[in-house]
Short mmCIF file of C-alpha atoms in Angstrom, two decimals:
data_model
loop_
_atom_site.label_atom_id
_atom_site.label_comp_id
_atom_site.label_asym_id
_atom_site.label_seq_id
_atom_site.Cartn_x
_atom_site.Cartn_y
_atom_site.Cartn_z
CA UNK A 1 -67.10 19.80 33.62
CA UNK A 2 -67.66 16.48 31.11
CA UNK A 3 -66.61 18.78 28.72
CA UNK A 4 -63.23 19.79 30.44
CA UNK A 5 -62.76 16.23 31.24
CA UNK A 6 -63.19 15.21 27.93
CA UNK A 7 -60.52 17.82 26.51
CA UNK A 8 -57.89 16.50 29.32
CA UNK A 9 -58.21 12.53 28.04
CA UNK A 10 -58.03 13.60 24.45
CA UNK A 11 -54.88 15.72 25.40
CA UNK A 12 -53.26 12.98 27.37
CA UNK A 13 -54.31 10.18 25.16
CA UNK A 14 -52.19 12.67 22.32
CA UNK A 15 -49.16 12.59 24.54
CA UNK A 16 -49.22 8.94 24.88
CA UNK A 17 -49.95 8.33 21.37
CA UNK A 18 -46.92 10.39 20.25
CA UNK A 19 -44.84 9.06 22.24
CA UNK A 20 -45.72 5.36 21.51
CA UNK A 21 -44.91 6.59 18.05
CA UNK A 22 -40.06 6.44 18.51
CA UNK A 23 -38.64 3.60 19.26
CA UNK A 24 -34.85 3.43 20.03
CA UNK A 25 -32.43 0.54 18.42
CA UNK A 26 -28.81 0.97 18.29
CA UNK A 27 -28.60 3.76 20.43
CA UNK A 28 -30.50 6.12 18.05
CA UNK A 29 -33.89 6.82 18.33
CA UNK A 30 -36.59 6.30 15.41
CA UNK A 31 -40.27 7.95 14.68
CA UNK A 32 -42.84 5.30 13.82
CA UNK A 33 -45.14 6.51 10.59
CA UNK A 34 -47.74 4.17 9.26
CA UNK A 35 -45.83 0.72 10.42
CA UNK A 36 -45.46 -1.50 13.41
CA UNK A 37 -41.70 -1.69 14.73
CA UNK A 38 -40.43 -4.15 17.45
CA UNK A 39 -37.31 -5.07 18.53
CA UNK A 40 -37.66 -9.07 17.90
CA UNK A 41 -34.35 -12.10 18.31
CA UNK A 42 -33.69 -13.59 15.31
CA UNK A 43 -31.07 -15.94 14.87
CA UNK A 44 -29.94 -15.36 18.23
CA UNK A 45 -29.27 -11.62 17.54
CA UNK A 46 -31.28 -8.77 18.56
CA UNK A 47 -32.72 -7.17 15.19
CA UNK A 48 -35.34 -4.28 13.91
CA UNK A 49 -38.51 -5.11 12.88
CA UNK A 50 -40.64 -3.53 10.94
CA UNK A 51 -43.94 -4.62 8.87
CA UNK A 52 -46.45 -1.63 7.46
CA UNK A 53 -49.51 -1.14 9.24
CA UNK A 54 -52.77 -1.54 7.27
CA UNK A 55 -55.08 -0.07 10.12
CA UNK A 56 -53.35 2.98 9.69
CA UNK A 57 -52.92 2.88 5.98
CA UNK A 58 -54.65 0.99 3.88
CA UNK A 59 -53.98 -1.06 0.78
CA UNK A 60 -56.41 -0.59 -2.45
CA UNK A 61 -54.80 -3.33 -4.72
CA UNK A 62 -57.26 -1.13 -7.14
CA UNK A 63 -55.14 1.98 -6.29
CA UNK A 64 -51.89 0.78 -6.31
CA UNK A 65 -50.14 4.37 -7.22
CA UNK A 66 -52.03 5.57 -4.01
CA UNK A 67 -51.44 2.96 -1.34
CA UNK A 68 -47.81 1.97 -2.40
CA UNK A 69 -44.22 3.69 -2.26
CA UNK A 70 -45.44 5.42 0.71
CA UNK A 71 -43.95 6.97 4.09
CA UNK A 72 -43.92 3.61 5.60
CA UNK A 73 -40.65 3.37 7.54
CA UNK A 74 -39.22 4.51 10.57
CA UNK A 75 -36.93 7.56 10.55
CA UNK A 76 -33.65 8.72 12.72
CA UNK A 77 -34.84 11.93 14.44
CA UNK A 78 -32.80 14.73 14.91
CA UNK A 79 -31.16 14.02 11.72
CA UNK A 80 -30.19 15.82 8.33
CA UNK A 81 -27.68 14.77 5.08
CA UNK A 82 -27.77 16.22 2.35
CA UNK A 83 -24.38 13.87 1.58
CA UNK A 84 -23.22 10.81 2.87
CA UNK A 85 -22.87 7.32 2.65
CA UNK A 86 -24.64 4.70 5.11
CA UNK A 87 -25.05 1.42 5.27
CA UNK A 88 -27.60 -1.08 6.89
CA UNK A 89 -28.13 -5.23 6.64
CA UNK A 90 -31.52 -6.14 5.58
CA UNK A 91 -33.87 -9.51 5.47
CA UNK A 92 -36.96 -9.94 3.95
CA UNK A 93 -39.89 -12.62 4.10
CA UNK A 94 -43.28 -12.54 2.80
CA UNK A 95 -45.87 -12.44 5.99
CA UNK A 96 -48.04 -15.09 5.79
CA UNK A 97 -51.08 -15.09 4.99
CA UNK A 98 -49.87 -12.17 2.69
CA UNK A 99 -52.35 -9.11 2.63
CA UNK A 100 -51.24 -9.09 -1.28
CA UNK A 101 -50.62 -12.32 -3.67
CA UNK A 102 -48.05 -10.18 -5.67
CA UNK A 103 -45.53 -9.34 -2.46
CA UNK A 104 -42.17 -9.57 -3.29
CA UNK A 105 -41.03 -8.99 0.07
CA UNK A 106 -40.48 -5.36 -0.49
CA UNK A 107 -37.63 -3.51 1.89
CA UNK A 108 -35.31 -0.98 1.41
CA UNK A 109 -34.34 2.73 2.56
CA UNK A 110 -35.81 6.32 2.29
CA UNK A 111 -33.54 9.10 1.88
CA UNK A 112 -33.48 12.77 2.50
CA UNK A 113 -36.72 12.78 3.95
CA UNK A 114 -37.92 16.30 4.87
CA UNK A 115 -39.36 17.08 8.27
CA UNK A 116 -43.28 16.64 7.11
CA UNK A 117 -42.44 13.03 5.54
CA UNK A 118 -43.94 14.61 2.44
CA UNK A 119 -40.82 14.37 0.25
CA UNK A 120 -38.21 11.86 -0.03
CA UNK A 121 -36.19 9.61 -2.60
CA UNK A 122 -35.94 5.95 -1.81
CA UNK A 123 -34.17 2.66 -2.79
CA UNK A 124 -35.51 -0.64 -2.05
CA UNK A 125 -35.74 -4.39 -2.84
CA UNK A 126 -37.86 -6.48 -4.14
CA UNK A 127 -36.03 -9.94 -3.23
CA UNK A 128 -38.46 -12.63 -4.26
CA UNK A 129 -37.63 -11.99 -7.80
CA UNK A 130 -33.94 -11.63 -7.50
CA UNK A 131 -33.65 -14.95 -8.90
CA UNK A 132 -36.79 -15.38 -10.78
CA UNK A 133 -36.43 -17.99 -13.85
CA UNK A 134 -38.25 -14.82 -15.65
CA UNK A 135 -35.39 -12.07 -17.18
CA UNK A 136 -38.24 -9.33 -17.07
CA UNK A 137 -39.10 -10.26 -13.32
CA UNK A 138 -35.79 -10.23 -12.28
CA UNK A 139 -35.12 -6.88 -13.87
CA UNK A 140 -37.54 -5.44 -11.52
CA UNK A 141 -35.10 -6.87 -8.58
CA UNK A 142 -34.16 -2.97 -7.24
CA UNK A 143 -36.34 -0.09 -7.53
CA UNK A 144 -35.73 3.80 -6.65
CA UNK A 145 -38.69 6.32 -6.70
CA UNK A 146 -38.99 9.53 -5.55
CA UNK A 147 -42.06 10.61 -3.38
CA UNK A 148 -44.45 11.74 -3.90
CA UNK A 149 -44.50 12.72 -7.73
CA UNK A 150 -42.06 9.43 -9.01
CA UNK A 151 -43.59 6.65 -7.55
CA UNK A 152 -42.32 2.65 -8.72
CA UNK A 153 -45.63 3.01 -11.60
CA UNK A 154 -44.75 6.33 -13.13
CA UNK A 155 -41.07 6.32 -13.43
CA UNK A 156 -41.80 2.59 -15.17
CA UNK A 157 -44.08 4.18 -17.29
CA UNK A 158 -41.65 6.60 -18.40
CA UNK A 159 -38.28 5.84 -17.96
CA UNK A 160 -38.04 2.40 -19.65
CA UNK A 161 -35.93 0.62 -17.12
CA UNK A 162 -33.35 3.32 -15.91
CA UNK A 163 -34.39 3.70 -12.52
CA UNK A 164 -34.76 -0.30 -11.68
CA UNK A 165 -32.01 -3.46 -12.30
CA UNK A 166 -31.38 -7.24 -11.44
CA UNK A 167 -29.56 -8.37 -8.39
CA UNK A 168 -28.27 -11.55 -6.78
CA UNK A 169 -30.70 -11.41 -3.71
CA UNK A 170 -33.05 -13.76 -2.37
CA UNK A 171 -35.75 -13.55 0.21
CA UNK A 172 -34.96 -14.72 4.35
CA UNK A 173 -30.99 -13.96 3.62
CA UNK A 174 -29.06 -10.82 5.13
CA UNK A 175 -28.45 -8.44 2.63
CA UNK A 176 -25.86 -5.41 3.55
CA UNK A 177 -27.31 -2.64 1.72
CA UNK A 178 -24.60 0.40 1.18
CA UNK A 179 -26.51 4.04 -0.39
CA UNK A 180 -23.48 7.06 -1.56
CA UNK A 181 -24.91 10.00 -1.77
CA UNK A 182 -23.13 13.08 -3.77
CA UNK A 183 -25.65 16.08 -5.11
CA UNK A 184 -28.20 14.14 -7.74
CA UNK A 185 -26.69 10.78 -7.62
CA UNK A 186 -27.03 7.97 -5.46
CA UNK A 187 -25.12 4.63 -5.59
CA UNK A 188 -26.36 1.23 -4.06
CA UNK A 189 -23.25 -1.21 -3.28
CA UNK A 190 -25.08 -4.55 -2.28
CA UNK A 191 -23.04 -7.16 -0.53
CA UNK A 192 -19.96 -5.55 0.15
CA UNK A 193 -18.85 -5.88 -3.60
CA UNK A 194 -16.67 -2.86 -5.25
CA UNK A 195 -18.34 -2.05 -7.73
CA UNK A 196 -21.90 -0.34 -7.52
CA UNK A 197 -24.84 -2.45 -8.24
CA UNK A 198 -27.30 -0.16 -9.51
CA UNK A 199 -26.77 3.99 -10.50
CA UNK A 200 -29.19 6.95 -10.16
CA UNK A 201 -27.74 9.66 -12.50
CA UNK A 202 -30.71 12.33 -11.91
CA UNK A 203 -32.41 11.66 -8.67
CA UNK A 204 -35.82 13.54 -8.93
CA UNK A 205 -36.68 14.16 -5.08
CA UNK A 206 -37.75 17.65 -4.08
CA UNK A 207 -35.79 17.83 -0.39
CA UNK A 208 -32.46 18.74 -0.73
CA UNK A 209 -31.46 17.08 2.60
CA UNK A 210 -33.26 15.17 5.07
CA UNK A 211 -33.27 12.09 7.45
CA UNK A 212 -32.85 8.34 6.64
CA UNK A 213 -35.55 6.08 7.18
CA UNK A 214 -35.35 2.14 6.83
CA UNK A 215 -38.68 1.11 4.93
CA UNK A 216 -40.80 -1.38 4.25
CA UNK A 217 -44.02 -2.00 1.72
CA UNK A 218 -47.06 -4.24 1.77
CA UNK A 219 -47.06 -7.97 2.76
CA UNK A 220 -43.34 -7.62 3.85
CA UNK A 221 -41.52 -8.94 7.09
CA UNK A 222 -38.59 -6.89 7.11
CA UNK A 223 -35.61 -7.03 9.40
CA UNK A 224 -33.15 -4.73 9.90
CA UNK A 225 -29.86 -4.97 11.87
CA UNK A 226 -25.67 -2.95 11.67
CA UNK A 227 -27.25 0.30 10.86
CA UNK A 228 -24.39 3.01 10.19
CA UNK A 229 -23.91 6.37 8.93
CA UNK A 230 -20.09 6.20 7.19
CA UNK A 231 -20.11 9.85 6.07
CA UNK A 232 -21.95 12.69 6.27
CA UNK A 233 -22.46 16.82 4.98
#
C-alpha cells in the first residue's frame, strides 16, 4: 500500500512539475528548460523575464565549454521554421551579486531547435562590451554558435573571428533584435537599421528546422518584450 502510495505522489508530483515547466506571454505559450521565467513590469510595461537557473544547471567556471552556450531559454511550443524572419526587443543587466565576475550580460535567441533541445544554432549578445574602450573586447560584442558541437570556445578557436562582430549596444537599453533565415544563412538586423549587422554564411547546426527560443546565459537579467514571427516556411 506505501508502495502504491508512493508511485501515485511521484506520478502527480510529475504532472505538476511539467506543467509548472510553459509559461504563456503574448498569447503564445513557452516550455521552461534550465531557467526561471516570470512575467515582471518594467518601465510600466508588462515584459518576459528570464534568468538561467543554477539549481538546475550548474556553472563550472573550470568547465566553461560544458556549462555555457547551453539549452537555457524558453521555447514556442507547437512550433517549426525551417525559414523565416522574426524579430524580438531585448534588455540585458548583470544580476547582482553576479554568479560569474566575467558576465557580460549575455542574451540572445536559439534557432531551429529540434524537439529534444539537443540541437540548435543560436545568436546572442554580449552587451557589456558593446562599447568597451578595448577593440578586441568589443569584437566579441555578438556571438553565434551552434549546439552542441560549435559552442562560443570552439568556433573562436577555429574560425578566427567569422562567427562574432562589434555592435553599438549597451547593457539596461532595449535592443530590437531582427534574425532572416534562408537555408545556411542567417542575418541579424539590430536596431531597425537596413543593413545587416552581422552575417552567418555557413551555419553549422544539425536540425534542419525547429522552434525559436529566446535565451539567456550565466549572471544575466534578461528581458524580453514585441516578440514576432514576420515570415515563415
Amino acid at each position: 500500500m506505501n508502495r502504491f502510495f508512493l508511485t501515485i505522489v511521484t506520478i502527480l508530483s510529475f504532472i505538476i512539475n511539467s506543467n509548472a515547466q510553459t509559461i504563456e506571454w503574448e498569447g503564445r505559450k513557452f516550455e521552461i528548460f534550465d531557467v526561471n521565467a516570470s512575467i515582471v513590469e518594467l518601465e510600466g510595461e508588462k515584459v518576459l523575464k528570464v534568468e538561467r537557473d543554477l539549481k538546475s544547471l550548474p556553472f563550472d567556471l573550470q568547465n566553461l565549454s560544458k556549462t555555457v552556450d547551453e539549452p537555457t531559454y524558453v521555447k514556442v511550443k507547437n512550433l517549426d521554421i525551417q525559414n523565416g524572419v522574426f524579430e524580438v526587443k531585448m534588455l540585458s543587466r548583470i544580476q547582482t551579486p553576479s554568479p560569474f565576475k566575467g558576465s557580460q550580460g549575455f542574451i540572445g535567441v536559439a534557432f531551429r531547435v529540434n524537439g529534444d533541445n539537443s540541437s540548435f544554432e543560436s545568436i546572442y549578445l554580449r552587451p557589456n562590451v558593446g562599447r568597451s574602450d578595448n577593440q578586441f573586447a568589443r569584437n566579441h560584442t555578438v556571438q553565434y554558435y551552434a549546439y552542441p558541437d560549435y559552442k562560443f570556445d570552439r568556433l573562436r578557436a577555429e574560425s578566427k573571428g567569422e562567427f562574432e562582430t562589434y555592435a553599438d549596444i549597451g547593457l539596461d537599453e532595449w535592443i530590437t533584435f531582427r534574425v532572416e533565415l534562408k537555408e545556411k544563412v542567417a542575418k541579424l538586423y539590430l536596431n531597425d537599421q537596413e543593413q545587416s549587422s552581422f552575417i552567418v554564411n555557413e551555419m553549422k547546426g544539425k536540425s534542419q528546422s525547429g522552434s525559436i527560443a529566446l535565451w539567456v546565459d550565466i549572471g544575466t537579467e534578461g528581458y524580453f518584450k514585441d516578440f514576432k514571427i514576420l515570415k515563415s516556411e
